[in-house]
Coordinates of C-alpha atoms and ligand atoms in Angstrom, one line a residue:
X45 CA -68.5 -21.1 48.5
X46 CA -68.9 -19.2 51.8
X47 CA -66.0 -17.2 53.1
X48 CA -65.6 -16.8 56.9
X49 CA -63.1 -15.0 59.1
X50 CA -62.2 -15.8 62.7
X51 CA -64.2 -12.7 63.6
X52 CA -67.3 -14.0 61.9
X53 CA -67.1 -17.3 63.7
X54 CA -66.8 -15.6 67.1
X55 CA -69.8 -13.4 66.3
X56 CA -71.7 -16.4 65.2
X57 CA -70.9 -18.2 68.4
X58 CA -72.0 -15.1 70.4
X59 CA -75.3 -15.3 68.5
X60 CA -75.7 -19.0 69.5
X61 CA -74.9 -18.2 73.1
X62 CA -77.3 -15.3 73.1
X63 CA -74.5 -12.8 74.0
X64 CA -74.8 -9.2 73.0
X65 CA -71.7 -7.7 71.5
X66 CA -70.8 -6.1 74.9
X67 CA -71.2 -9.5 76.6
X68 CA -69.1 -11.1 73.9
X69 CA -66.2 -8.7 74.5
X70 CA -66.7 -9.0 78.3
X71 CA -66.2 -12.8 78.0
X72 CA -63.3 -12.4 75.7
X73 CA -61.7 -10.0 78.2
X74 CA -61.7 -12.7 80.7
X75 CA -59.6 -14.7 78.2
X76 CA -57.3 -11.6 78.0
X77 CA -58.5 -10.7 74.6
X78 CA -59.5 -7.1 73.9
X79 CA -61.6 -5.7 71.1
X80 CA -58.6 -4.7 69.1
X81 CA -57.2 -8.3 69.2
X82 CA -60.4 -9.6 67.7
X83 CA -60.9 -6.9 65.1
X84 CA -57.5 -7.8 63.7
X85 CA -59.2 -10.9 62.3
X86 CA -62.1 -9.2 60.8
X87 CA -60.5 -8.4 57.4
X88 CA -58.5 -11.4 56.6
X89 CA -58.9 -15.2 56.5
X90 CA -55.9 -16.0 58.8
X91 CA -56.0 -17.5 62.3
X92 CA -54.1 -15.8 65.2
X93 CA -50.5 -16.7 65.4
X94 CA -50.2 -15.5 69.0
X95 CA -50.9 -18.6 71.1
X96 CA -52.5 -16.7 73.9
X97 CA -55.0 -14.9 71.6
X98 CA -55.7 -18.2 69.7
X99 CA -56.3 -20.2 72.9
X100 CA -58.5 -17.5 74.3
X101 CA -60.6 -17.5 71.2
X102 CA -60.8 -21.3 71.1
X103 CA -61.9 -21.3 74.7
X104 CA -64.7 -18.9 73.9
X105 CA -65.7 -20.9 70.9
X106 CA -65.3 -24.2 72.8
X107 CA -63.5 -25.5 69.8
X108 CA -60.1 -27.1 68.9
X109 CA -57.7 -25.5 66.4
X110 CA -58.5 -28.2 63.9
X111 CA -62.2 -27.5 64.1
X112 CA -61.6 -23.8 63.7
X113 CA -59.6 -24.4 60.6
X114 CA -62.4 -26.6 59.2
X115 CA -64.9 -23.8 60.0
X116 CA -62.7 -21.4 58.0
X117 CA -63.2 -23.7 55.0
X118 CA -59.8 -25.4 54.8
X119 CA -58.0 -28.6 55.6
X120 CA -56.1 -28.1 58.8
X121 CA -52.3 -27.9 58.3
X122 CA -50.7 -31.3 58.7
X123 CA -54.0 -33.2 58.3
X124 CA -54.1 -33.4 54.5
X125 CA -53.4 -37.1 54.5
X126 CA -56.1 -37.9 57.1
X127 CA -58.5 -35.8 55.0
X128 CA -57.6 -37.5 51.7
X129 CA -57.8 -41.0 53.3
X130 CA -61.3 -40.3 54.5
X131 CA -62.9 -38.6 51.5
X132 CA -65.5 -41.4 51.2
X133 CA -66.9 -40.8 54.7
X134 CA -66.7 -37.0 54.3
X135 CA -68.5 -37.2 50.9
X136 CA -71.2 -39.4 52.5
X137 CA -71.9 -36.8 55.2
X138 CA -72.1 -34.0 52.7
X139 CA -74.3 -36.0 50.2
X140 CA -76.8 -37.1 52.9
X141 CA -77.3 -33.4 53.8
X142 CA -77.6 -32.5 50.1
X143 CA -80.4 -35.0 49.5
X144 CA -82.4 -33.4 52.3
X145 CA -82.0 -29.9 50.8
X146 CA -84.1 -29.6 47.7
X147 CA -82.5 -27.9 44.7
X148 CA -83.8 -24.4 44.7
X149 CA -85.9 -23.5 41.7
X150 CA -84.6 -20.5 39.7
X151 CA -87.5 -19.0 37.8
X152 CA -86.5 -16.8 35.0
X153 CA -87.6 -13.3 35.9
X154 CA -89.7 -11.3 33.5
X155 CA -87.7 -8.2 33.1
X156 CA -87.7 -5.9 30.1
X157 CA -84.5 -4.2 29.0
X158 CA -84.0 -0.6 29.9
X159 CA -82.4 0.0 26.6
X160 CA -81.9 -2.1 23.4
X161 CA -79.8 -1.6 20.3
X162 CA -79.3 -3.8 17.3
X163 CA -76.4 -5.3 19.1
X164 CA -77.2 -5.3 22.8
X165 CA -79.5 -5.1 25.7
X166 CA -79.1 -3.2 29.0
X167 CA -81.0 -4.3 32.1
X168 CA -81.5 -2.2 35.2
X169 CA -81.2 -4.2 38.4
X170 CA -79.1 -6.4 40.6
X171 CA -76.8 -8.6 38.6
X172 CA -77.5 -11.7 40.6
X173 CA -81.1 -11.5 39.7
X174 CA -80.4 -10.5 36.0
X175 CA -78.0 -13.3 35.4
X176 CA -81.0 -15.6 35.5
X177 CA -82.0 -14.2 32.1
X178 CA -78.8 -15.5 30.5
X179 CA -78.7 -19.1 29.3
X180 CA -75.8 -21.4 30.1
X181 CA -72.8 -21.2 27.8
X182 CA -74.1 -18.3 25.7
X183 CA -71.4 -15.6 26.2
X184 CA -68.0 -15.3 24.6
X185 CA -66.4 -12.8 27.0
X186 CA -67.3 -11.5 30.4
X187 CA -65.7 -8.4 31.6
X188 CA -66.5 -7.3 35.2
X189 CA -65.4 -4.2 37.1
X190 CA -67.4 -4.5 40.4
X191 CA -67.4 -2.0 43.2
X192 CA -64.2 -2.5 45.2
X193 CA -65.8 -2.4 48.7
X194 CA -64.0 0.9 49.5
X195 CA -67.1 2.7 50.7
X196 CA -67.2 4.8 47.6
X197 CA -70.1 6.9 46.6
X198 CA -72.4 5.3 44.1
X199 CA -76.0 5.9 43.0
X200 CA -78.7 5.7 45.6
X201 CA -79.4 2.1 46.4
X202 CA -75.9 0.9 45.5
X203 CA -73.7 0.1 48.4
X204 CA -70.0 -0.2 48.4
X205 CA -69.6 -1.2 52.0
X206 CA -69.7 -4.7 53.1
X207 CA -67.9 -6.8 55.7
X208 CA -64.8 -8.6 54.5
X209 CA -66.4 -12.0 54.3
X210 CA -69.7 -10.5 53.0
X211 CA -68.0 -9.0 50.1
X212 CA -66.1 -12.2 49.2
X213 CA -69.3 -14.3 49.5
X214 CA -71.0 -11.9 47.1
X215 CA -68.0 -11.9 44.8
X216 CA -67.9 -15.7 44.5
X217 CA -71.7 -15.8 43.9
X218 CA -71.7 -13.6 40.8
X219 CA -68.4 -15.1 39.6
X220 CA -70.1 -18.5 39.6
X221 CA -72.8 -17.0 37.3
X222 CA -70.1 -15.6 35.0
X223 CA -68.6 -19.0 34.7
X224 CA -72.0 -20.6 34.1
X225 CA -72.8 -18.3 31.2
X226 CA -69.4 -18.5 29.5
X227 CA -69.2 -20.7 26.4
X228 CA -66.4 -23.3 26.3
X229 CA -63.3 -21.4 25.5
X230 CA -64.9 -18.1 26.6
X231 CA -62.8 -15.6 28.4
X232 CA -63.3 -14.0 31.8
X233 CA -61.7 -10.7 32.8
X234 CA -62.1 -9.4 36.4
X235 CA -60.9 -5.9 37.3
X236 CA -60.4 -5.0 40.9
X237 CA -57.8 -3.9 43.4
X238 CA -55.2 -6.6 44.0
X239 CA -56.4 -7.4 47.5
X240 CA -59.7 -8.9 46.3
X241 CA -58.3 -10.5 43.3
X242 CA -55.8 -12.6 45.3
X243 CA -58.8 -14.3 47.0
X244 CA -60.6 -14.6 43.7
X245 CA -57.6 -16.1 41.9
X246 CA -57.4 -19.0 44.3
X247 CA -61.1 -19.6 43.8
X248 CA -61.0 -19.2 40.0
X249 CA -58.0 -21.4 39.5
X250 CA -60.1 -24.4 40.7
X251 CA -62.8 -23.8 38.0
X252 CA -61.2 -22.1 35.0
X253 CA -57.8 -22.0 33.2
X254 CA -55.5 -19.3 34.3
X255 CA -54.2 -17.1 31.4
X256 CA -52.7 -13.9 32.9
X257 CA -52.7 -11.8 36.0
X258 CA -52.5 -8.4 34.2
X259 CA -51.1 -5.5 36.2
X260 CA -52.7 -2.2 35.1
X261 CA -50.2 0.4 36.2
X262 CA -52.2 3.2 37.6
X263 CA -52.1 5.1 40.9
X264 CA -55.2 5.1 43.0
X265 CA -55.9 6.9 46.2
X266 CA -53.3 8.5 48.2
X267 CA -50.1 7.1 49.8
X268 CA -50.9 5.1 52.9
X269 CA -48.7 5.4 56.0
X270 CA -46.5 2.3 56.6
X271 CA -47.5 0.7 53.3
X272 CA -46.3 0.8 49.7
X273 CA -48.1 3.3 47.6
X274 CA -50.8 1.3 45.8
X275 CA -50.2 1.9 42.1
X276 CA -51.7 -1.0 40.2
X277 CA -55.1 -2.5 39.5
X278 CA -55.4 -6.2 38.9
X279 CA -57.0 -7.6 35.8
X280 CA -57.4 -11.4 36.1
X281 CA -57.8 -13.2 32.8
X282 CA -59.1 -16.8 32.8
X283 CA -60.7 -19.1 30.2
X284 CA -63.3 -21.8 30.4
X285 CA -61.8 -25.0 29.3
X286 CA -58.3 -25.8 27.9
X287 CA -57.7 -22.8 25.7
X288 CA -59.4 -19.7 24.5
X289 CA -61.7 -20.0 21.5
X290 CA -60.4 -16.5 20.4
X291 CA -57.1 -14.9 21.1
X292 CA -56.2 -12.0 18.8
X293 CA -52.7 -10.7 19.6
X294 CA -52.6 -7.0 20.5
X295 CA -49.7 -4.9 19.6
X296 CA -48.5 -1.6 21.0
X297 CA -45.9 1.0 20.0
X298 CA -42.3 0.8 21.1
X299 CA -41.9 3.1 24.1
X300 CA -40.2 6.3 23.0
X301 CA -39.1 9.6 24.7
X302 CA -41.8 12.2 24.0
X303 CA -39.1 14.9 23.5
X304 CA -36.6 13.3 21.2
X305 CA -38.4 10.1 20.0
X306 CA -35.6 7.7 21.1
X307 CA -36.5 4.3 22.4
X308 CA -36.8 4.2 26.2
X309 CA -35.7 0.6 26.5
X310 CA -33.2 -1.3 24.6
X311 CA -34.9 -3.3 21.8
X312 CA -32.0 -5.7 21.6
X313 CA -30.6 -4.4 18.4
X314 CA -32.9 -6.3 16.1
X315 CA -34.6 -3.2 14.6
X316 CA -34.9 -4.7 11.2
X317 CA -36.8 -7.7 12.6
X318 CA -39.3 -5.7 14.5
X319 CA -42.9 -6.1 13.6
X320 CA -44.1 -2.9 11.9
X321 CA -47.4 -3.5 13.8
X322 CA -45.7 -2.9 17.1
X323 CA -44.5 -5.0 20.0
X324 CA -46.5 -7.8 21.5
X325 CA -48.6 -6.6 24.5
X326 CA -47.3 -7.9 27.8
X327 CA -49.2 -8.5 31.1
X328 CA -48.1 -5.2 32.4
X329 CA -50.2 -2.4 31.0
X330 CA -48.6 1.0 31.6
X331 CA -50.4 2.9 28.9
X332 CA -53.9 3.0 30.4
X333 CA -54.9 6.2 32.1
X334 CA -57.8 7.0 34.4
X335 CA -60.8 8.9 32.9
X336 CA -60.4 12.1 34.8
X337 CA -61.1 14.9 32.5
X338 CA -64.7 16.1 32.8
X339 CA -65.0 16.4 29.0
X340 CA -64.3 12.6 28.6
X341 CA -66.3 11.5 31.7
X342 CA -69.8 10.1 31.4
X343 CA -70.3 9.4 35.0
X344 CA -69.1 11.0 38.2
X345 CA -67.0 8.0 39.3
X346 CA -65.1 4.9 38.4
X347 CA -65.2 5.0 34.6
X348 CA -62.8 2.9 32.7
X349 CA -61.1 4.0 29.5
X350 CA -62.2 3.0 26.0
X351 CA -58.6 1.9 25.4
X352 CA -58.8 -0.7 28.2
X353 CA -62.1 -2.1 27.0
X354 CA -61.0 -2.1 23.3
X355 CA -58.0 -4.2 24.3
X356 CA -59.9 -6.7 26.2
X357 CA -62.7 -7.1 23.7
X358 CA -60.5 -7.1 20.6
X359 CA -58.2 -9.6 22.2
X360 CA -60.8 -12.2 23.2
X361 CA -63.7 -11.8 20.7
X362 CA -64.4 -11.5 17.0
X363 CA -67.2 -9.6 15.2
X364 CA -70.6 -10.9 16.2
X365 CA -69.4 -12.5 19.5
X366 CA -71.3 -11.8 22.7
X367 CA -69.7 -9.7 25.5
X368 CA -71.4 -9.5 29.0
X369 CA -70.6 -6.9 31.7
X370 CA -72.6 -7.2 34.9
X371 CA -71.5 -3.8 36.3
X372 CA -72.3 -1.4 33.5
X373 CA -71.3 1.9 35.3
X374 CA -71.0 4.5 32.6
X375 CA -71.3 1.8 29.9
X376 CA -67.8 1.7 28.5
X377 CA -68.0 -2.0 27.7
X378 CA -71.2 -1.5 25.8
X379 CA -70.0 1.5 23.9
X380 CA -66.8 -0.3 22.8
X381 CA -68.8 -3.4 21.9
X382 CA -71.0 -1.3 19.6
X383 CA -67.9 0.3 18.0
X384 CA -66.3 -3.1 17.4
X385 CA -69.6 -4.7 16.2
X386 CA -69.8 -7.2 19.1
X387 CA -73.1 -8.2 20.6
X388 CA -73.5 -7.3 24.3
X389 CA -75.5 -7.8 27.4
X390 CA -75.3 -5.3 30.3
X391 CA -76.5 -5.0 33.8
X392 CA -76.5 -1.9 36.1
X393 CA -78.1 -1.5 39.5
X394 CA -77.8 2.3 39.5
X395 CA -78.7 5.0 37.0
X396 CA -79.0 3.5 33.5
X397 CA -80.0 6.7 31.8
X398 CA -76.3 7.8 31.6
X399 CA -75.5 4.6 29.7
X400 CA -78.5 4.9 27.4
X401 CA -77.5 8.5 26.6
X402 CA -73.9 7.5 25.9
X403 CA -75.0 4.7 23.5
X404 CA -77.4 7.0 21.7
X405 CA -74.7 9.6 21.1
X406 CA -71.7 7.8 19.9
X407 CA -69.7 10.7 18.7
X408 CA -67.5 11.2 21.8
X409 CA -66.7 7.5 22.0
X410 CA -65.9 7.3 18.3
X411 CA -63.4 10.1 18.7
X412 CA -61.8 8.4 21.7
X413 CA -61.7 5.2 19.7
X414 CA -60.0 6.8 16.8
X415 CA -57.4 8.2 19.1
X416 CA -56.7 4.7 20.4
X417 CA -56.3 3.4 16.9
X418 CA -53.8 6.1 16.0
X419 CA -51.4 4.2 18.2
X420 CA -52.7 0.6 18.1
X421 CA -50.9 -2.0 16.0
X422 CA -48.1 0.4 15.0
X423 CA -44.5 0.2 15.9
X424 CA -44.3 4.0 15.8
X425 CA -47.4 6.2 15.7
X426 CA -47.3 8.8 12.9
X427 CA -46.3 11.7 15.1
X428 CA -43.4 9.6 16.6
X429 CA -42.3 8.6 13.2
X430 CA -42.1 12.2 12.1
X431 CA -40.1 13.1 15.3
X432 CA -37.7 10.2 14.8
X433 CA -37.2 11.1 11.1
X434 CA -36.4 14.7 12.1
X435 CA -33.9 13.5 14.6
X436 CA -32.2 11.0 12.2
X437 CA -33.4 7.9 14.1
X438 CA -34.4 4.7 12.3
X439 CA -38.1 3.9 11.6
X440 CA -39.6 0.6 10.5
X441 CA -40.1 1.9 6.9
X442 CA -36.3 1.9 6.5
X443 CA -36.2 -1.9 6.5
X444 CA -39.0 -2.6 4.0
X445 CA -38.2 -3.8 0.6
X446 CA -39.2 -1.4 -2.2
X447 CA -41.8 -3.7 -3.5
X448 CA -43.6 -3.9 -0.2
X449 CA -46.0 -1.0 0.3
X450 CA -46.9 0.1 3.7
X451 CA -50.4 -1.3 3.2
X452 CA -49.2 -4.7 2.2
X453 CA -46.9 -4.8 5.2
X454 CA -49.7 -3.9 7.5
X455 CA -52.0 -6.5 6.0
X456 CA -49.4 -9.2 6.4
X457 CA -48.6 -8.2 9.9
X458 CA -52.3 -8.1 10.8
X459 CA -52.8 -11.5 9.4
X460 CA -49.9 -12.8 11.5
X461 CA -51.0 -11.0 14.7
X462 CA -54.7 -12.0 14.5
X463 CA -57.1 -9.4 13.4
X464 CA -58.1 -5.9 13.1
X465 CA -56.3 -3.1 11.3
X466 CA -57.4 0.5 11.4
X467 CA -58.8 0.4 7.9
X468 CA -61.1 -2.4 8.9
X469 CA -62.1 -0.6 12.0
X470 CA -63.0 2.5 10.1
X471 CA -65.5 0.3 8.1
X472 CA -67.1 -1.1 11.2
X473 CA -67.4 2.2 13.0
X474 CA -71.0 3.1 13.1
Ligands
SAM755 C1 -66.8 0.3 39.2 S1 -68.3 0.7 38.5 C2 -68.2 0.1 36.8 C3 -67.6 1.1 35.9 C4 -67.6 0.7 34.4 N1 -66.6 -0.4 34.2 C5 -67.3 1.9 33.5 O1 -66.3 1.8 32.8 O2 -68.0 2.8 33.6 C6 -69.3 -0.5 39.2 C7 -70.8 -0.4 38.8 O3 -71.5 -1.5 39.3 C8 -72.8 -1.1 39.8 N2 -73.3 -2.1 40.7 C9 -73.0 -2.3 42.0 N3 -73.6 -3.3 42.5 C10 -74.3 -3.9 41.5 C11 -75.1 -5.0 41.4 N4 -75.4 -5.8 42.4 N5 -75.7 -5.3 40.2 C12 -75.4 -4.5 39.1 N6 -74.7 -3.4 39.2 C13 -74.1 -3.1 40.3 C14 -72.6 0.3 40.4 O4 -73.7 1.1 40.4 C15 -71.5 0.9 39.5 O5 -72.0 1.6 38.4

């Protein structure tokens, strides 16, 4: 799908008319439209609500409002019935054109991996090219954390500055590849700033089944004047087909005060009914922190935490399943896949040496991973348990029958909740 804005359509028309940018603005000025009026439609898919601006643009385009809406890729408001009653004719026009255009051949490139392990392969290059290496329906989970088009600094040759529609066009192209390679029931996770994922969600909901729009509560950037302070990333979660082939429930500790150990929110009074493995994870993740400390960082920028990737991968795959990440970055997805015994496929356009290095020296990730599992699938992590005991507060052990040992309870709870417990993880750690 191509994505256009009113600005793109005006620029395109100027090209057809042979107008330079200066001439284009001079013509628009005659229609009482200044540069600022037009630039307002550069970064959004909407059409002008101001009649004068709209009419001026339509005059320059020599177009009706209906035609402009069609050019923007949508059925003009109020014309849905006409459109639906004429789908045969519309399909005929499209199909005639399609039969003229020959299907492009997609030869599989001969590219050697930059790095291989027993579980995975990392390729250095552009993801759109590298996706050609991946057969249809061969991947269990795709996790993607692309550049956000914020003009951030990346490695040489990697750009993070595109036009609004250029970025969305590119976004939809690689997303189509993600969908193609997913197995039926496979999961797709896309991490981005909310702005881009609103467009993506509309696109994805026509192709996959929506599961969750996960809010990752984390501040990014600085407060912006006249706007709300952006404090969440969006993690869209979709599946191919009716339902996920794998969904392992993830559990997190009850939120407690770090000073006294008391519950922060009311648990509803059913303390004896609470699962000793923790509370079910919701679609708001407030316990994921940015990788800022230089001792934990593998790359200068935009590295996600092991905890986030562990959650996504443990939730949507089992041992031996295949995870693909088209934007490797520092290699967090691959490092976690290795620790969880998942197979993986990775792409990265920039420096792959950092990833290779990280995967060869697993010690740092193993430590981070152990830290994650100190808290995972526990109602109260050990330290919190101690604090609560000291302050005379209840802990889950208080409600266990004498015959049920801690291990037995954990095993039962893990069985109920899907998978992994920490003991198993210790065994699979390499
Ligand atoms: C936001 S970072 C990913 C960070 C990663 N999730 C991590 O935890 O380290 C995006 C990465 O995508 C890479 N990239 C950008 N465009 C690409 C492309 N067309 N194909 C492959 N990788 C690309 C960038 O070099 C950057 O390392």
